[in-house]
Amino acid sequence: MPLVTTKEMFKKSIEEKFAIGAFNINNMEFVQAILDAAAEESSPVILQTSSSALKYARIPYLKHMIEAGLEEHDVEVALHLDHGPDFETCKLCVDSGYTSVMFDGSKYDFEKNIELTKQVVDYAHSKGVVVEAELGKLAGIEDNVNVSEEDSMFTNPEEALEFVKRTNCDSLAIAIGTSHGAYKFKGEAKLRFDILEKVKELLPDTPIVLHGASTVIPEYVQICNEFGATLAGAKGVPDEMLHEASKRGVSKINVDTDLRLAMTAGIRKTFAENPEVFDPRKYLGLGRDYIKETVKHKIVDVFGSNEKA
Ligand code: G3H
Ligand code: 13P
Ligand code: ZN
């Protein structure tokens, strides 16, 4: 099956109240683990590459690895640019065969974000490619913001409505308390489901995206720490909250950190328990198994996207 856009998968996700996993990739082991998991669970899936992934792995390798996976598996896959920083990067991906791109204008003011997003939307749509945009800011705990600053970073639902109308973007990433990386909360995890609810009231047919949505899986953090890592205080969004988000209208859930932790746990464990090993297939192989387990768990137990392809 050729690559697809996210149009049909998001339509189904809104109608049937489940979310699609969007997993970041940088190398072959990640691609294989995610596609094997999605195929075994008959789930649509989004593979996404950041602009640093483009620099690291290079577009032809990323594209052809995925095409190799599609030769093996009959599974619905969209290839997406994650956090496109500018028009040129988005255009490069559109022209290279990506089926979806994100333009991340969240660092600009409202009007500039609209203007730049619209430029990407116009180009991408003329080539049949869909666009994710972002409104609101994702703060990490290290950002140390006070409550009123925090409030101003969350997505404003009325602005979201105006933003989608004026840009004609296909999906919208919103800020409701998640953040990128392994340190998302100091105390209890808290998401602003009230904001999500308001956004969905105003934009019932727009697919909503949650960035920074790794669980920071305690078992993998523990394996990493047991074998030499220093990840004290790592904390993510609990599975139950992500499940709730998927039931309340989030269509795309972004995961990078959990896969990095899974791979790192596999590598660290292999080295620590087998100091004689220097065959990359041994340590990358265990990392790949851990990623596959992680993706299956999310698809089946958290996002509910299995048996939907
Ligand atoms: O949201 C960002 C992703 O986790 C990608 O991170 O730029 O290090 O590839 P990266
Ligand atoms: P995590 O760091 O929580 O995995 O988020 C990844 C992400 O949002 C990629 O865009
Ligand atoms: Zn992100």
Coordinates of C-alpha atoms and ligand atoms in Angstrom, one line a residue:
M1 CA 0.0 0.0 0.0
P2 CA 1.4 3.5 -0.8
L3 CA 1.8 6.2 1.8
V4 CA -1.5 7.8 2.7
T5 CA -2.4 11.3 4.1
T6 CA -3.9 11.5 7.5
K7 CA -7.3 12.6 6.2
E8 CA -9.1 9.2 6.3
M9 CA -7.4 8.0 9.5
F10 CA -8.4 11.2 11.3
K11 CA -11.9 11.1 10.0
K12 CA -12.3 7.6 11.5
S13 CA -10.6 8.7 14.7
I14 CA -13.1 11.5 15.2
E15 CA -16.1 9.3 14.4
E16 CA -15.0 6.3 16.5
K17 CA -13.2 8.3 19.3
F18 CA -9.7 6.8 19.2
A19 CA -6.2 8.4 18.6
I20 CA -3.5 7.6 16.1
G21 CA 0.1 7.2 17.4
A22 CA 2.6 9.5 15.7
F23 CA 6.0 8.1 16.4
N24 CA 9.4 9.9 15.7
I25 CA 11.9 8.0 13.7
N26 CA 15.6 8.4 13.0
N27 CA 16.9 5.0 12.0
M28 CA 16.0 1.6 10.7
E29 CA 15.4 -0.1 14.0
F30 CA 12.7 2.4 14.9
V31 CA 11.0 2.1 11.5
Q32 CA 10.9 -1.7 11.7
A33 CA 9.7 -1.8 15.3
I34 CA 6.8 0.7 14.7
L35 CA 5.7 -0.8 11.4
D36 CA 5.9 -4.4 12.7
A37 CA 3.8 -3.4 15.7
A38 CA 1.2 -1.5 13.6
A39 CA 0.9 -4.4 11.2
E40 CA 0.4 -7.0 13.9
E41 CA -2.3 -4.9 15.5
S42 CA -3.9 -3.7 12.2
S43 CA -3.5 -0.1 13.2
P44 CA -3.0 3.0 11.1
V45 CA 0.2 4.8 12.2
I46 CA 2.0 8.1 11.5
L47 CA 5.8 8.1 11.2
Q48 CA 7.3 11.5 11.8
T49 CA 10.7 13.1 11.3
S50 CA 11.9 16.3 12.9
S51 CA 14.2 18.6 11.0
S52 CA 17.1 17.2 13.0
A53 CA 16.0 13.8 11.9
L54 CA 16.2 15.0 8.3
K55 CA 19.8 16.2 9.0
Y56 CA 20.8 13.0 10.8
A57 CA 19.3 10.3 8.6
R58 CA 18.6 12.2 5.3
I59 CA 15.3 12.2 3.5
P60 CA 16.0 9.5 0.9
Y61 CA 17.0 7.0 3.6
L62 CA 14.0 7.8 5.7
K63 CA 11.6 7.6 2.8
H64 CA 13.0 4.4 1.3
M65 CA 13.2 2.6 4.7
I66 CA 9.5 3.3 5.1
E67 CA 8.7 2.2 1.6
A68 CA 10.6 -1.1 2.4
G69 CA 8.3 -1.5 5.4
L70 CA 5.3 -1.0 3.1
E71 CA 6.5 -3.7 0.8
E72 CA 6.4 -6.1 3.8
H73 CA 3.2 -4.9 5.5
D74 CA -0.3 -4.0 4.4
V75 CA -0.7 -1.1 6.8
E76 CA -2.0 2.5 6.6
V77 CA 1.1 4.8 7.1
A78 CA 1.4 8.6 6.8
L79 CA 4.8 10.2 6.6
H80 CA 4.9 13.5 8.4
L81 CA 7.3 16.3 9.0
D82 CA 7.3 17.1 12.8
H83 CA 7.8 20.7 13.9
G84 CA 8.6 22.1 10.4
P85 CA 10.5 25.4 11.3
D86 CA 10.0 27.3 8.1
F87 CA 8.3 27.2 4.6
E88 CA 11.5 25.9 2.9
T89 CA 11.7 22.8 5.1
C90 CA 7.9 22.1 4.7
K91 CA 8.3 22.6 0.9
L92 CA 11.3 20.2 0.7
C93 CA 9.2 17.5 2.5
V94 CA 6.1 18.1 0.3
D95 CA 8.3 17.9 -2.8
S96 CA 10.0 14.7 -1.5
G97 CA 6.8 12.7 -1.1
Y98 CA 5.8 13.3 2.5
T99 CA 2.0 13.1 2.8
S100 CA 1.7 15.5 5.8
V101 CA 3.8 18.3 7.2
M102 CA 3.6 20.4 10.4
F103 CA 4.4 24.0 10.3
D104 CA 5.2 25.0 13.9
G105 CA 4.6 28.8 14.2
S106 CA 3.9 28.6 17.9
K107 CA 6.9 30.9 18.7
Y108 CA 5.4 33.7 16.6
D109 CA 2.6 36.0 17.6
F110 CA -1.0 35.1 16.5
E111 CA -1.0 37.1 13.2
K112 CA 2.5 36.0 12.1
N113 CA 1.7 32.4 12.9
I114 CA -1.5 32.7 10.7
E115 CA 0.4 34.3 7.9
L116 CA 3.2 31.7 7.8
T117 CA 0.9 28.8 8.4
K118 CA -1.3 29.9 5.5
Q119 CA 1.7 30.1 3.2
V120 CA 2.5 26.4 4.0
V121 CA -1.1 25.3 3.7
D122 CA -1.5 26.9 0.3
Y123 CA 1.6 25.2 -1.1
A124 CA 0.9 21.8 0.6
H125 CA -2.7 21.7 -0.5
S126 CA -1.8 22.4 -4.1
K127 CA 0.2 19.2 -4.0
G128 CA -2.4 17.1 -2.1
V129 CA -0.5 17.2 1.2
V130 CA -2.1 18.0 4.6
V131 CA -0.9 20.4 7.2
E132 CA -0.7 20.4 11.0
A133 CA -0.4 23.7 12.7
E134 CA 0.3 24.7 16.3
L135 CA -1.3 27.3 18.6
G136 CA -0.2 27.8 22.2
K137 CA 3.2 27.0 23.8
L138 CA 4.4 23.8 25.4
A139 CA 6.4 24.7 28.6
G140 CA 8.7 22.3 30.3
I141 CA 9.1 22.3 34.1
E142 CA 12.6 23.8 33.6
D143 CA 10.9 26.9 32.1
N144 CA 9.8 27.9 35.6
V145 CA 6.7 29.9 34.6
N146 CA 4.3 31.4 37.1
V147 CA 0.5 30.7 37.0
S148 CA -0.5 33.7 34.8
E149 CA 2.3 33.1 32.4
E150 CA 1.3 29.4 32.3
D151 CA -2.3 30.4 31.5
S152 CA -1.2 32.6 28.6
M153 CA 0.7 29.7 27.1
F154 CA -2.3 27.3 27.0
T155 CA -4.3 27.4 23.8
N156 CA -7.1 29.9 23.8
P157 CA -10.2 28.1 22.3
E158 CA -11.7 31.2 20.6
E159 CA -8.3 31.9 19.0
A160 CA -8.1 28.3 17.9
L161 CA -11.4 28.7 16.1
E162 CA -10.3 31.8 14.3
F163 CA -6.8 30.3 13.5
V164 CA -8.3 27.2 11.8
K165 CA -10.8 29.3 9.9
R166 CA -8.2 31.7 8.6
T167 CA -5.4 29.2 7.9
N168 CA -7.5 26.3 6.6
C169 CA -5.0 24.0 8.3
D170 CA -6.0 20.3 8.4
S171 CA -5.2 19.6 12.1
L172 CA -4.2 21.6 15.1
A173 CA -1.7 21.0 17.9
I174 CA -2.9 22.6 21.2
A175 CA -1.2 23.3 24.5
I176 CA -3.0 21.8 27.5
G177 CA -0.1 21.1 29.9
T178 CA 2.1 18.6 28.1
S179 CA 5.7 19.3 27.2
H180 CA 8.5 17.6 25.3
G181 CA 11.2 15.4 26.9
A182 CA 11.5 13.3 30.0
Y183 CA 10.7 15.8 32.7
K184 CA 7.1 17.0 32.2
F185 CA 5.8 17.5 35.8
K186 CA 7.3 18.3 39.1
G187 CA 4.3 17.1 41.2
E188 CA 1.2 15.4 40.0
A189 CA 0.6 15.2 36.3
K190 CA -2.2 17.6 35.2
L191 CA -3.8 18.3 31.9
R192 CA -6.3 21.0 31.1
F193 CA -9.1 18.8 29.8
D194 CA -11.5 21.8 30.1
I195 CA -9.5 23.6 27.3
L196 CA -9.6 20.5 25.1
E197 CA -13.4 20.3 25.7
K198 CA -13.9 23.9 24.7
V199 CA -11.7 23.5 21.6
K200 CA -13.7 20.4 20.5
E201 CA -17.0 22.3 21.1
L202 CA -15.9 25.0 18.7
L203 CA -14.0 22.8 16.3
P204 CA -15.7 19.4 16.4
D205 CA -14.4 18.3 13.0
T206 CA -10.8 19.4 13.3
P207 CA -8.4 16.7 14.3
I208 CA -6.6 17.8 17.5
V209 CA -3.0 16.9 18.2
L210 CA -1.2 16.4 21.5
H211 CA 2.6 16.9 21.4
G212 CA 4.9 16.0 24.3
A213 CA 2.7 13.0 25.1
S214 CA 5.2 10.3 26.2
T215 CA 4.4 8.4 29.4
V216 CA 8.1 8.4 30.3
I217 CA 7.6 4.7 31.0
P218 CA 8.8 4.0 34.5
E219 CA 10.1 0.4 33.7
Y220 CA 12.4 1.8 31.0
V221 CA 13.6 4.7 33.1
Q222 CA 14.3 2.2 35.9
I223 CA 16.4 -0.1 33.5
C224 CA 18.3 2.9 32.2
N225 CA 19.0 4.1 35.8
E226 CA 20.0 0.6 37.0
F227 CA 22.6 0.4 34.2
G228 CA 24.2 3.8 34.6
A229 CA 21.8 6.5 33.4
T230 CA 21.0 9.6 35.5
L231 CA 17.4 10.2 34.9
A232 CA 16.2 11.0 38.4
G233 CA 12.8 12.8 38.5
A234 CA 11.8 11.8 35.0
K235 CA 8.0 11.9 34.7
G236 CA 5.5 11.8 31.8
V237 CA 1.8 11.8 31.1
P238 CA 0.1 8.7 32.6
D239 CA -1.5 6.2 30.2
E240 CA -5.0 6.9 31.8
M241 CA -4.8 10.6 30.8
L242 CA -3.7 9.8 27.3
H243 CA -6.6 7.3 27.0
E244 CA -9.0 10.0 28.3
A245 CA -7.6 12.4 25.7
S246 CA -8.2 9.9 22.9
K247 CA -11.8 9.5 24.1
R248 CA -12.3 13.3 24.3
G249 CA -11.3 14.1 20.8
V250 CA -7.5 14.0 20.5
S251 CA -6.8 12.4 17.1
K252 CA -3.0 12.3 17.0
I253 CA -0.7 11.6 20.0
N254 CA 3.0 12.3 19.5
V255 CA 5.6 10.0 21.0
D256 CA 9.4 10.3 20.8
T257 CA 10.8 10.2 24.3
D258 CA 9.3 6.8 25.2
L259 CA 10.9 5.2 22.1
R260 CA 14.3 6.8 22.9
L261 CA 14.0 5.4 26.5
A262 CA 13.1 1.9 25.2
M263 CA 16.0 1.8 22.8
T264 CA 18.4 3.2 25.5
A265 CA 17.2 0.6 28.1
G266 CA 17.8 -2.2 25.6
I267 CA 21.3 -1.0 24.8
R268 CA 22.3 -0.2 28.4
K269 CA 21.0 -3.6 29.6
T270 CA 22.8 -5.5 26.9
F271 CA 26.1 -3.8 27.6
A272 CA 25.9 -4.1 31.4
E273 CA 25.0 -7.8 31.3
N274 CA 27.2 -8.8 28.4
P275 CA 30.4 -6.7 28.5
E276 CA 31.9 -8.9 25.9
V277 CA 29.3 -7.9 23.3
F278 CA 30.3 -5.6 20.4
D279 CA 27.8 -6.8 17.8
P280 CA 25.4 -3.9 17.2
R281 CA 22.7 -6.4 16.2
K282 CA 22.6 -7.6 19.8
Y283 CA 22.2 -4.3 21.6
L284 CA 20.1 -2.6 18.8
G285 CA 18.0 -5.8 18.5
L286 CA 16.9 -5.7 22.2
G287 CA 16.2 -1.9 21.8
R288 CA 14.1 -2.7 18.8
D289 CA 12.1 -5.4 20.7
Y290 CA 11.5 -2.9 23.5
I291 CA 10.2 -0.2 21.0
K292 CA 7.9 -2.7 19.4
E293 CA 6.4 -3.7 22.8
T294 CA 6.0 0.0 23.6
V295 CA 4.2 0.8 20.4
K296 CA 1.9 -2.2 20.7
H297 CA 1.0 -1.3 24.3
K298 CA 0.1 2.3 23.2
I299 CA -1.9 1.2 20.1
V300 CA -3.9 -1.4 21.9
D301 CA -4.2 -0.3 25.6
V302 CA -4.0 3.5 25.4
F303 CA -4.9 5.0 22.0
G304 CA -7.4 2.3 20.9
S305 CA -6.3 2.4 17.2
N306 CA -5.9 -1.4 16.8
E307 CA -8.2 -3.2 14.4
K308 CA -9.0 0.1 12.6
A309 CA -6.9 -0.4 9.5
Ligands
G3H1 O1 9.3 17.3 19.4 C1 10.5 17.0 19.1 C2 10.9 15.6 18.9 O2 11.0 15.0 20.1 C3 12.1 15.5 18.0 O3 13.3 15.8 18.6 O4 14.6 17.5 17.2 O5 15.7 15.9 18.8 O6 14.7 15.0 16.7 P1 14.6 16.1 17.8
13P2 P1 7.7 13.5 23.8 O1 9.0 14.2 24.1 O2 6.8 13.5 25.0 O3 7.9 12.1 23.3 O4 7.0 14.3 22.6 C1 7.3 14.1 21.3 C2 6.7 15.1 20.4 O5 5.8 15.9 20.7 C3 7.2 15.2 19.0 O6 6.7 16.2 18.3
ZN3 ZN 6.3 18.0 19.4

